[in-house]
Coordinates of C-alpha atoms in Angstrom, one line a residue:
M1 CA -0.3 -0.5 0.4
A2 CA 1.5 3.4 -0.8
V3 CA -0.2 6.5 1.0
L4 CA 1.6 10.5 0.0
L5 CA 1.7 12.5 3.8
G6 CA 1.2 16.2 4.0
D7 CA 1.1 19.0 5.8
N8 CA 2.0 22.8 5.0
F9 CA 2.9 21.4 1.6
E10 CA 5.6 19.1 2.6
Y11 CA 4.9 15.5 1.6
F12 CA 5.8 12.9 3.1
L13 CA 6.1 9.0 0.8
V14 CA 4.6 6.0 2.7
I15 CA 4.8 2.1 1.5
S16 CA 3.2 -0.5 3.4
T17 CA 4.4 -3.8 2.2
K18 CA 3.2 -6.5 3.7
K19 CA 6.7 -6.6 6.1
M20 CA 7.6 -3.4 6.4
I21 CA 6.5 -0.1 6.5
Y22 CA 9.1 2.5 4.1
Y23 CA 8.8 6.8 4.8
S24 CA 10.5 8.7 2.2
D25 CA 12.4 11.7 2.5
K26 CA 10.1 14.8 1.5
V27 CA 8.4 15.0 -2.0
N28 CA 8.0 17.3 -4.9
P29 CA 4.5 18.7 -4.1
K30 CA 4.7 19.6 -8.4
W31 CA 4.0 15.9 -8.7
V32 CA 2.0 15.0 -5.8
H33 CA -0.8 14.9 -7.6
G34 CA 0.2 12.8 -10.5
T35 CA 1.7 10.4 -8.5
L36 CA -1.2 10.2 -6.5
V37 CA -3.6 9.4 -9.4
V38 CA -0.6 6.5 -10.3
L39 CA -1.3 4.8 -6.6
V40 CA -4.4 4.7 -7.3
L41 CA -4.1 3.0 -10.3
L42 CA -2.1 0.7 -8.7
G43 CA -4.0 0.1 -6.1
L44 CA -6.8 -0.5 -7.9
C45 CA -5.1 -3.1 -10.5
A46 CA -3.7 -4.8 -7.0
L47 CA -6.6 -5.1 -5.3
P48 CA -7.1 -8.8 -3.9
V49 CA -9.8 -11.5 -4.3
R50 CA -11.9 -10.3 -1.0
A51 CA -10.7 -12.6 1.5
E52 CA -12.1 -15.5 2.5
R53 CA -10.0 -16.4 5.3
M54 CA -10.8 -18.2 8.5
R55 CA -9.5 -20.4 11.6
V56 CA -11.0 -23.1 13.1
A57 CA -9.7 -24.5 16.0
T58 CA -10.7 -27.3 19.2
Y59 CA -10.2 -26.5 23.0
N60 CA -11.5 -28.9 25.7
I61 CA -11.7 -26.6 28.4
K62 CA -11.5 -28.5 31.6
F63 CA -15.3 -28.7 33.1
F64 CA -16.5 -24.9 32.3
S65 CA -19.1 -23.9 34.3
I66 CA -21.1 -21.9 36.3
R67 CA -22.4 -22.9 39.1
H68 CA -21.7 -26.0 42.4
S69 CA -22.6 -29.4 41.3
P70 CA -20.9 -32.6 40.4
C71 CA -20.1 -34.2 37.2
G72 CA -20.4 -37.6 37.8
R73 CA -17.4 -38.4 40.4
L74 CA -16.6 -35.7 40.1
P75 CA -17.3 -31.5 41.2
V76 CA -17.3 -28.9 39.2
E77 CA -16.8 -25.6 40.5
D78 CA -18.2 -22.6 39.5
V79 CA -15.7 -20.8 36.8
R80 CA -16.2 -17.2 38.9
T81 CA -14.6 -18.0 41.7
Q82 CA -11.6 -20.3 40.3
G83 CA -9.5 -17.3 40.8
T84 CA -8.5 -15.9 37.2
R85 CA -9.5 -18.9 35.0
L86 CA -12.4 -17.3 33.9
E87 CA -9.3 -14.5 33.0
K88 CA -7.0 -16.2 31.4
L89 CA -9.2 -18.0 29.0
R90 CA -10.4 -15.0 27.5
E91 CA -7.3 -13.9 26.6
V92 CA -6.7 -17.3 25.2
I93 CA -10.1 -17.3 23.2
R94 CA -8.5 -13.2 22.3
L95 CA -5.2 -14.7 21.6
L96 CA -6.2 -17.7 19.5
D97 CA -7.9 -15.6 17.3
A98 CA -10.5 -18.3 15.1
Q99 CA -13.0 -17.9 13.8
V100 CA -14.8 -21.4 14.6
I101 CA -14.3 -23.5 17.6
G102 CA -15.5 -26.6 18.6
L103 CA -15.8 -27.1 22.3
E104 CA -15.5 -29.7 24.9
E105 CA -16.6 -30.3 28.5
I106 CA -19.4 -27.7 28.3
D107 CA -21.8 -26.9 30.6
D108 CA -24.5 -24.7 29.4
R109 CA -25.6 -22.0 27.1
Q110 CA -25.0 -20.0 30.7
A111 CA -21.0 -21.0 30.8
L112 CA -20.9 -20.8 27.3
E113 CA -21.3 -16.7 27.6
Q114 CA -19.2 -15.8 30.5
L115 CA -16.2 -16.0 27.5
F116 CA -18.1 -15.4 24.0
D117 CA -19.7 -12.2 23.6
P118 CA -23.8 -13.5 22.2
K119 CA -23.0 -10.0 20.3
H120 CA -20.1 -11.2 18.3
W121 CA -20.5 -15.4 18.1
T122 CA -23.3 -17.4 17.6
L123 CA -22.9 -19.7 20.2
V124 CA -24.3 -23.8 19.7
I125 CA -25.7 -26.1 22.6
D126 CA -28.1 -28.3 23.5
D127 CA -29.8 -25.6 25.6
D128 CA -32.2 -29.3 27.1
S129 CA -28.7 -31.5 28.0
K130 CA -28.6 -32.0 31.8
D131 CA -24.9 -32.5 31.0
C132 CA -22.1 -30.7 32.4
Q133 CA -19.3 -31.9 29.9
D134 CA -21.3 -30.9 26.1
V135 CA -19.8 -30.2 22.9
A136 CA -20.8 -26.8 22.0
L137 CA -19.4 -24.3 18.5
A138 CA -18.9 -20.9 18.3
V139 CA -19.2 -19.1 15.3
R140 CA -17.3 -14.7 15.2
H141 CA -19.3 -12.9 13.8
P142 CA -20.0 -12.0 10.7
L143 CA -19.9 -15.9 10.1
K144 CA -23.6 -17.4 9.8
V145 CA -24.2 -20.6 11.4
R146 CA -27.0 -22.3 8.9
G147 CA -30.0 -24.7 9.5
F148 CA -31.3 -22.6 12.7
T149 CA -33.4 -20.1 13.2
P150 CA -32.1 -17.1 15.0
P151 CA -32.1 -15.5 18.2
N152 CA -32.3 -19.8 18.8
F153 CA -29.7 -21.9 18.9
D154 CA -30.4 -25.2 20.3
A155 CA -29.0 -28.1 19.3
D156 CA -31.7 -30.7 19.2
E157 CA -31.1 -33.9 18.2
G158 CA -30.9 -33.7 15.0
N159 CA -28.1 -31.0 15.0
F160 CA -26.0 -34.2 16.2
L161 CA -25.0 -37.4 13.9
A162 CA -25.1 -39.7 15.9
A163 CA -28.1 -38.8 17.7
G164 CA -29.7 -42.8 18.6
E165 CA -25.8 -44.0 18.4
P166 CA -25.2 -46.3 21.9
D167 CA -24.1 -44.2 25.0
E168 CA -20.8 -46.5 24.2
F169 CA -19.2 -45.2 21.5
F170 CA -21.1 -41.3 22.6
P171 CA -21.4 -40.9 26.4
R172 CA -24.2 -39.4 27.4
R173 CA -24.5 -36.3 24.6
R174 CA -21.9 -36.5 22.9
D175 CA -23.4 -37.5 20.2
L176 CA -21.0 -35.8 17.9
L177 CA -22.7 -31.9 17.3
A178 CA -23.3 -31.2 13.0
V179 CA -23.1 -27.8 11.7
E180 CA -23.6 -26.2 8.6
V181 CA -21.0 -23.0 8.8
E182 CA -20.8 -20.5 6.1
T183 CA -18.3 -17.4 4.9
A184 CA -19.4 -14.1 4.6
G185 CA -18.3 -15.2 -0.1
G186 CA -21.0 -17.4 0.5
H187 CA -18.8 -21.0 1.0
R188 CA -19.4 -23.5 2.9
M189 CA -18.8 -26.3 5.6
W190 CA -19.8 -28.5 7.7
V191 CA -18.3 -28.6 11.8
L192 CA -18.1 -31.8 13.6
V193 CA -17.4 -31.7 17.1
H194 CA -16.4 -35.3 18.9
H195 CA -15.4 -35.6 22.5
A196 CA -14.4 -39.2 22.3
K197 CA -14.2 -41.8 26.0
S198 CA -11.4 -40.4 28.1
R199 CA -8.9 -43.8 28.9
A200 CA -9.4 -42.4 32.3
E201 CA -10.8 -46.4 33.2
G202 CA -8.0 -47.7 31.4
R203 CA -6.2 -47.4 27.8
V204 CA -6.5 -50.5 26.1
D205 CA -9.9 -51.5 28.1
S206 CA -11.5 -48.2 27.2
D207 CA -10.3 -48.6 23.4
G208 CA -13.0 -50.3 21.6
R209 CA -15.8 -47.3 23.1
R210 CA -12.7 -44.9 20.9
A211 CA -12.4 -47.1 17.9
G212 CA -16.1 -48.4 17.7
A213 CA -16.8 -44.5 17.9
A214 CA -14.7 -44.0 15.1
Q215 CA -16.3 -46.4 13.1
R216 CA -19.5 -45.0 13.6
I217 CA -18.5 -41.4 12.6
V218 CA -17.1 -43.0 9.1
A219 CA -20.4 -45.0 8.4
L220 CA -22.4 -41.7 8.9
L221 CA -20.2 -39.8 7.5
R222 CA -20.7 -42.2 4.1
D223 CA -24.1 -41.7 4.5
R224 CA -25.7 -38.7 5.8
L225 CA -22.9 -36.2 4.5
G226 CA -21.1 -37.6 1.3
D227 CA -19.0 -35.9 -0.4
Q228 CA -19.5 -32.1 2.0
P229 CA -16.9 -29.4 3.1
L230 CA -16.0 -30.9 6.5
A231 CA -13.7 -30.7 9.6
L232 CA -14.0 -33.2 12.3
V233 CA -12.7 -31.6 15.7
G234 CA -12.3 -32.2 18.8
D235 CA -10.4 -34.3 21.6
F236 CA -10.0 -37.8 20.5
N237 CA -8.6 -39.4 24.1
D238 CA -6.0 -41.3 21.3
S239 CA -3.4 -39.7 19.2
P240 CA -2.8 -39.8 15.5
D241 CA -1.5 -43.7 15.6
D242 CA -3.5 -45.2 17.3
R243 CA -6.9 -46.9 16.3
A244 CA -9.3 -45.1 15.9
L245 CA -7.7 -42.2 14.3
N246 CA -6.5 -44.6 12.2
I247 CA -10.0 -45.8 10.8
L248 CA -10.5 -41.8 11.0
E249 CA -7.5 -40.9 8.2
S250 CA -8.1 -44.5 6.0
G251 CA -12.0 -44.7 6.4
D252 CA -11.0 -48.8 6.8
T253 CA -13.5 -49.8 10.1
H254 CA -10.2 -52.5 10.2
A255 CA -7.6 -50.4 11.2
E256 CA -4.9 -51.3 13.7
A257 CA -3.2 -49.0 15.5
L258 CA 0.0 -48.1 13.1
M259 CA 2.8 -45.4 13.7
E260 CA 2.6 -44.3 10.1
D261 CA 2.7 -40.4 7.8
E262 CA 1.1 -42.2 5.1
P263 CA -1.2 -40.0 3.0
D264 CA -4.7 -40.0 4.1
T265 CA -7.2 -41.5 2.1
F266 CA -10.9 -40.9 3.6
L267 CA -10.2 -38.0 6.0
A268 CA -6.7 -36.1 5.8
N269 CA -5.2 -35.6 9.9
L270 CA -4.2 -32.4 9.6
T271 CA -2.4 -32.0 13.1
E272 CA -0.6 -35.8 12.4
P273 CA 2.4 -34.2 11.6
L274 CA 2.8 -32.1 14.6
F275 CA 2.6 -35.4 16.2
A276 CA 5.4 -37.2 14.4
A277 CA 7.1 -33.8 15.7
D278 CA 6.3 -34.6 19.1
R279 CA 4.2 -32.5 20.3
V280 CA 1.5 -32.7 22.4
S281 CA -1.7 -30.4 23.4
F282 CA -2.5 -32.2 26.7
G283 CA -0.9 -32.2 29.9
R284 CA 1.0 -28.6 29.5
N285 CA 1.2 -26.6 33.0
S286 CA 2.9 -23.9 33.8
A287 CA 6.6 -25.7 34.4
N288 CA 6.4 -25.9 30.8
I289 CA 6.6 -22.3 30.2
D290 CA 10.2 -21.3 28.6
G291 CA 10.3 -17.9 28.0
N292 CA 7.4 -16.6 26.6
R293 CA 6.1 -20.3 24.8
V294 CA 5.1 -22.8 26.4
V295 CA 7.5 -25.8 25.3
T296 CA 4.3 -27.7 23.1
V297 CA 7.3 -30.7 22.3
A298 CA 8.1 -33.7 24.4
P299 CA 10.4 -36.1 23.3
G300 CA 9.9 -39.7 22.6
T301 CA 5.6 -38.8 23.4
R302 CA 5.1 -40.7 19.7
Q303 CA 7.4 -43.9 20.6
R304 CA 6.5 -44.4 24.0
N305 CA 2.6 -43.4 23.5
F306 CA 2.5 -46.7 20.3
E307 CA 4.7 -49.3 22.2
L308 CA 2.5 -48.8 25.5
R309 CA -0.6 -49.8 23.9
H310 CA -1.4 -53.0 25.1
T311 CA -2.2 -52.0 28.0
N312 CA -3.2 -49.4 30.8
M313 CA -0.5 -47.7 31.6
N314 CA -0.5 -43.5 31.5
T315 CA 1.9 -43.0 28.6
G316 CA 2.4 -38.6 29.9
D317 CA 2.3 -35.7 28.0
L318 CA -0.1 -36.8 24.3
L319 CA -2.1 -34.8 20.8
F320 CA -5.3 -35.8 22.2
D321 CA -7.0 -32.7 20.5
Q322 CA -6.9 -32.8 16.8
I323 CA -8.7 -31.7 13.1
L324 CA -9.3 -33.7 9.9
V325 CA -11.1 -32.9 7.2
S326 CA -12.5 -34.7 4.4
P327 CA -10.5 -34.0 0.6
E328 CA -13.1 -31.6 -0.1
L329 CA -12.2 -29.2 2.7
A330 CA -8.8 -29.9 2.4
A331 CA -8.4 -27.9 -0.8
A332 CA -8.4 -24.8 0.9
Y333 CA -6.1 -25.7 4.0
V334 CA -3.5 -23.1 4.5
K335 CA -0.7 -25.2 3.9
G336 CA 1.2 -26.1 7.0
S337 CA -1.0 -23.9 9.5
A338 CA -1.6 -26.6 11.9
G339 CA -0.6 -25.2 15.0
I340 CA -1.0 -25.7 18.6
F341 CA -1.9 -22.3 20.7
D342 CA 1.8 -21.7 23.2
Q343 CA 1.5 -19.0 25.0
P344 CA 1.5 -18.8 28.7
V345 CA -1.5 -17.7 29.7
A346 CA -3.1 -21.0 28.2
V347 CA -1.3 -22.7 31.8
R348 CA -0.1 -20.3 34.2
G349 CA -1.1 -21.8 37.3
N350 CA -1.8 -24.9 39.5
D351 CA -5.0 -26.9 39.0
R352 CA -8.2 -25.1 40.1
D353 CA -7.6 -21.5 38.2
R354 CA -5.0 -22.3 35.4
A355 CA -7.4 -21.6 32.2
S356 CA -6.8 -25.8 31.1
D357 CA -5.6 -28.7 31.2
H358 CA -5.5 -28.6 26.9
L359 CA -4.2 -26.0 24.8
P360 CA -6.7 -25.1 21.3
V361 CA -5.5 -26.3 18.5
Y362 CA -6.3 -24.3 14.6
A363 CA -5.8 -25.2 11.2
D364 CA -6.0 -22.3 9.0
F365 CA -8.4 -21.9 5.9
D366 CA -8.3 -19.9 2.5
F367 CA -11.4 -20.3 0.8
A368 CA -9.4 -17.7 -1.8
G369 CA -10.4 -19.2 -5.0
Q370 CA -12.9 -21.7 -4.4
P371 CA -16.0 -21.8 -5.7
A372 CA -18.4 -20.3 -4.0
A373 CA -21.5 -23.0 -2.1
V374 CA -18.6 -25.6 -2.1
S375 CA -21.6 -27.4 -0.9
A376 CA -23.4 -27.2 -4.2
S377 CA -21.1 -30.2 -5.1
M378 CA -24.0 -32.2 -4.4
V379 CA -23.4 -36.7 -3.7
P380 CA -26.7 -37.9 -6.5
A381 CA -30.3 -36.9 -5.2
I382 CA -31.8 -40.3 -4.4
P383 CA -33.5 -40.6 -6.1
V384 CA -32.7 -38.5 -9.2
P385 CA -35.4 -35.7 -10.1
T386 CA -37.1 -36.2 -13.1
F387 CA -40.1 -33.2 -12.6
P388 CA -40.7 -30.1 -11.2
V389 CA -42.6 -29.6 -8.3
R390 CA -44.0 -25.9 -8.5
P391 CA -43.5 -22.8 -7.1
V392 CA -44.8 -24.4 -3.2
V393 CA -46.6 -22.4 -0.9
P394 CA -48.5 -22.8 2.8
Q395 CA -50.9 -25.5 2.9
V396 CA -51.9 -24.9 -1.1
T397 CA -53.3 -28.2 -3.7
V398 CA -51.4 -27.6 -7.5
P399 CA -52.7 -30.8 -9.6
S400 CA -49.9 -33.1 -10.4
P401 CA -47.3 -32.8 -12.5
V402 CA -47.3 -37.0 -12.6
A403 CA -51.6 -37.9 -12.6
P404 CA -53.4 -39.1 -14.3
K405 CA -56.4 -36.4 -15.1
A406 CA -59.1 -36.4 -11.9
L407 CA -62.0 -38.3 -12.3
A408 CA -65.5 -37.8 -9.7
Q409 CA -64.1 -37.3 -7.0
A410 CA -64.7 -39.5 -3.8
V411 CA -63.2 -39.2 0.0
V412 CA -60.8 -42.7 1.4
Q413 CA -59.5 -42.1 4.7
G414 CA -56.8 -45.2 3.2
A415 CA -55.7 -44.6 -0.5
E416 CA -52.7 -46.1 -1.7
G417 CA -51.4 -42.9 -4.0
L418 CA -51.3 -40.8 -1.2
R419 CA -47.0 -40.6 -1.2
I420 CA -44.3 -37.7 -0.2
A421 CA -44.1 -35.6 -3.1
A422 CA -41.0 -33.4 -2.1
L423 CA -39.1 -32.2 0.6
L424 CA -37.7 -28.0 1.1
P425 CA -35.3 -28.6 4.5
D426 CA -34.0 -24.9 3.7
P427 CA -36.2 -22.7 3.2
E428 CA -34.6 -18.9 1.8
G429 CA -34.4 -17.0 5.1
A430 CA -35.2 -18.6 8.0
D431 CA -35.7 -22.8 8.2
E432 CA -37.9 -22.8 11.0
G433 CA -41.1 -22.4 10.4
H434 CA -41.1 -22.6 6.6
E435 CA -39.6 -25.9 5.9
Q436 CA -42.0 -27.6 3.8
V437 CA -43.7 -31.1 2.4
T438 CA -45.4 -32.2 -0.4
L439 CA -47.6 -35.2 0.0
E440 CA -49.0 -36.0 -4.0
N441 CA -51.7 -37.6 -4.0
T442 CA -51.9 -39.8 -7.3
S443 CA -55.0 -41.3 -7.1
A444 CA -58.3 -40.6 -9.0
A445 CA -60.2 -40.3 -5.6
V446 CA -59.8 -37.1 -3.3
V447 CA -57.6 -38.6 0.1
A448 CA -58.6 -37.2 3.5
L449 CA -55.3 -37.3 5.8
K450 CA -57.3 -37.2 9.0
G451 CA -55.4 -40.0 11.9
W452 CA -52.6 -39.0 9.2
K453 CA -48.6 -38.2 10.1
L454 CA -45.6 -37.7 9.3
R455 CA -42.5 -38.4 11.5
D456 CA -38.9 -38.2 11.5
R457 CA -35.2 -39.8 11.8
S458 CA -35.6 -38.1 16.0
G459 CA -39.0 -39.1 16.5
K460 CA -40.8 -35.7 15.9
E461 CA -44.4 -36.5 14.6
Y462 CA -46.3 -33.9 12.8
L463 CA -50.4 -34.4 12.9
L464 CA -52.7 -34.3 9.1
S465 CA -55.4 -32.9 8.1
D466 CA -57.0 -31.5 5.6
S467 CA -57.4 -34.1 2.1
V468 CA -56.3 -33.6 -0.9
K469 CA -57.6 -33.9 -4.7
G470 CA -56.9 -37.2 -6.7
G471 CA -54.6 -36.0 -8.9
H472 CA -53.4 -32.9 -6.8
Q473 CA -50.2 -32.2 -4.1
L474 CA -50.5 -30.5 -1.2
V475 CA -48.0 -28.8 0.5
L476 CA -47.9 -28.4 3.9
T477 CA -45.2 -25.6 5.5
L478 CA -44.4 -27.3 9.0
P479 CA -44.3 -25.3 12.4
A480 CA -41.8 -24.0 14.6
G481 CA -41.3 -26.6 17.2
T482 CA -43.0 -29.6 14.9
L483 CA -40.3 -32.9 13.0
S484 CA -38.0 -30.1 11.6
L485 CA -35.8 -31.1 8.3
N486 CA -31.6 -31.4 9.4
N487 CA -29.8 -29.8 6.4
A488 CA -27.0 -32.2 7.7
G489 CA -29.3 -34.8 6.5
D490 CA -32.9 -36.3 7.6
E491 CA -36.0 -39.0 7.3
V492 CA -38.7 -39.2 7.3
V493 CA -41.6 -41.0 7.3
L494 CA -45.8 -41.6 6.6
I495 CA -47.7 -43.1 8.7
S496 CA -51.4 -44.1 8.2
P497 CA -54.5 -44.1 9.9
Q498 CA -53.8 -46.9 11.3
G499 CA -49.9 -47.3 12.5
Q500 CA -48.6 -48.6 9.6
E501 CA -45.3 -46.8 7.7
R502 CA -46.5 -46.5 4.2
Q503 CA -43.7 -44.6 2.4
R504 CA -39.6 -43.1 4.0
V505 CA -37.9 -40.7 2.3
G506 CA -34.4 -39.4 2.5
Y507 CA -32.0 -37.3 1.5
K508 CA -28.5 -36.6 2.5
A509 CA -26.3 -32.9 3.4
G510 CA -25.4 -32.9 -0.8
Q511 CA -28.2 -32.4 -1.4
V512 CA -29.8 -29.6 0.2
K513 CA -30.0 -26.1 -1.9
S514 CA -31.7 -22.9 0.3
G515 CA -34.7 -22.3 -1.6
K516 CA -34.4 -25.2 -3.7
P517 CA -36.4 -28.6 -3.2
I518 CA -36.0 -32.5 -3.3
V519 CA -37.8 -34.2 -5.1
F520 CA -38.2 -38.1 -5.0
T521 CA -39.7 -39.6 -8.4
I522 CA -42.6 -42.9 -8.3
P523 CA -40.0 -45.6 -8.0

């Protein structure tokens, strides 16, 4: 950047580069105006593509709460009474300078708001969970969180990819929070927050639970998120060489623990090179401060972790906190940017007032030059649409594009021709109260909808009313609080008055486009 500064006809040329600022001697005022024109033109020519850089981080904030209560067998203390802990945490977040942060061991929203100002951050957490070790996501403005209706960012069943999975693999409410984030430039990515079973009960004794969770995550990603750009972040309670992480990196559910540095084929572990250099994120304290940095190298930790893999022995400080990305997001990764936060404020103090026993781990992404709305590179629709759905308006019947010409109408209760023709999970604007289901009656008779209902994957139901003429469609706008259509993928079941499942349709995240219905054809 170049700027001319002047006062009383004495001008100085100031040239700013990325690393230095240069000041000239006095400049002859006779060529000031010409120089200004040239500089402006050069500046306009050199304007870069709009920056779309983003830092994604994961941070386990040990038992972060604002109440005094036990968490299982462990006592939990109000962070506001833990000396300077809250101030240290605020400084960590400020210095980390991340736009998206996956969080673990969070009690509730009230605790989060002590650390993240809701005026500047969108906070996604399950407000109904009674667990003190919830996962959460903090997204800094102006980034947007999709799939929620502001100001309600309460995560429900539909926002957890592993909802309904066994507690053995996903303890309590740690059901893999899945949130779609959008940049100001329209780039979208999914952020999934994971907190695996700890090693506290013995590493080898609990290894199967972490590996089992990894196997289920691989299956869920393949089934629900297809080829979406996504980041899987969290506290994995295992190293990049352990079985669970090798399953996630390779997509091979039979993968074993192995010290390897081979290219990842399913999810790229951006933090694996850190562990190869014996870098750690868990277990550091004030004794590890050296000058103005935390020493994050623990010599021999990788080898020791591998050699003791079949035991319950403590392997010391490790890299538990990791960031893995799909190939679609890896293209935007800033090579070599993955790091471990090493500012002393993160480890100063004792067990009571230290910010946490974990250090944040982060990676940078740059979407400049990437096509906007990356999530438009979608998996094929299931089934592939063969006819358009007419413009959707609440509770309106329209002629079916595939139905035969309507004959004399007769009201019937259990017509075979009633089916789900389309779903609109992502309407333009707010989702809640605007999502739509299109029903179609392919028979010639009127179908009375009393007693029929729709049910989503989480078990929420919507009772139907009204009727559908033969050869017509009925567009239903789902009221807020009833079943919801999850942008991460969902299923909807049509149930008859007799309680029989008449139709089940499903879609994946890759099929979801803003304002575009997902159409289901007749087989």
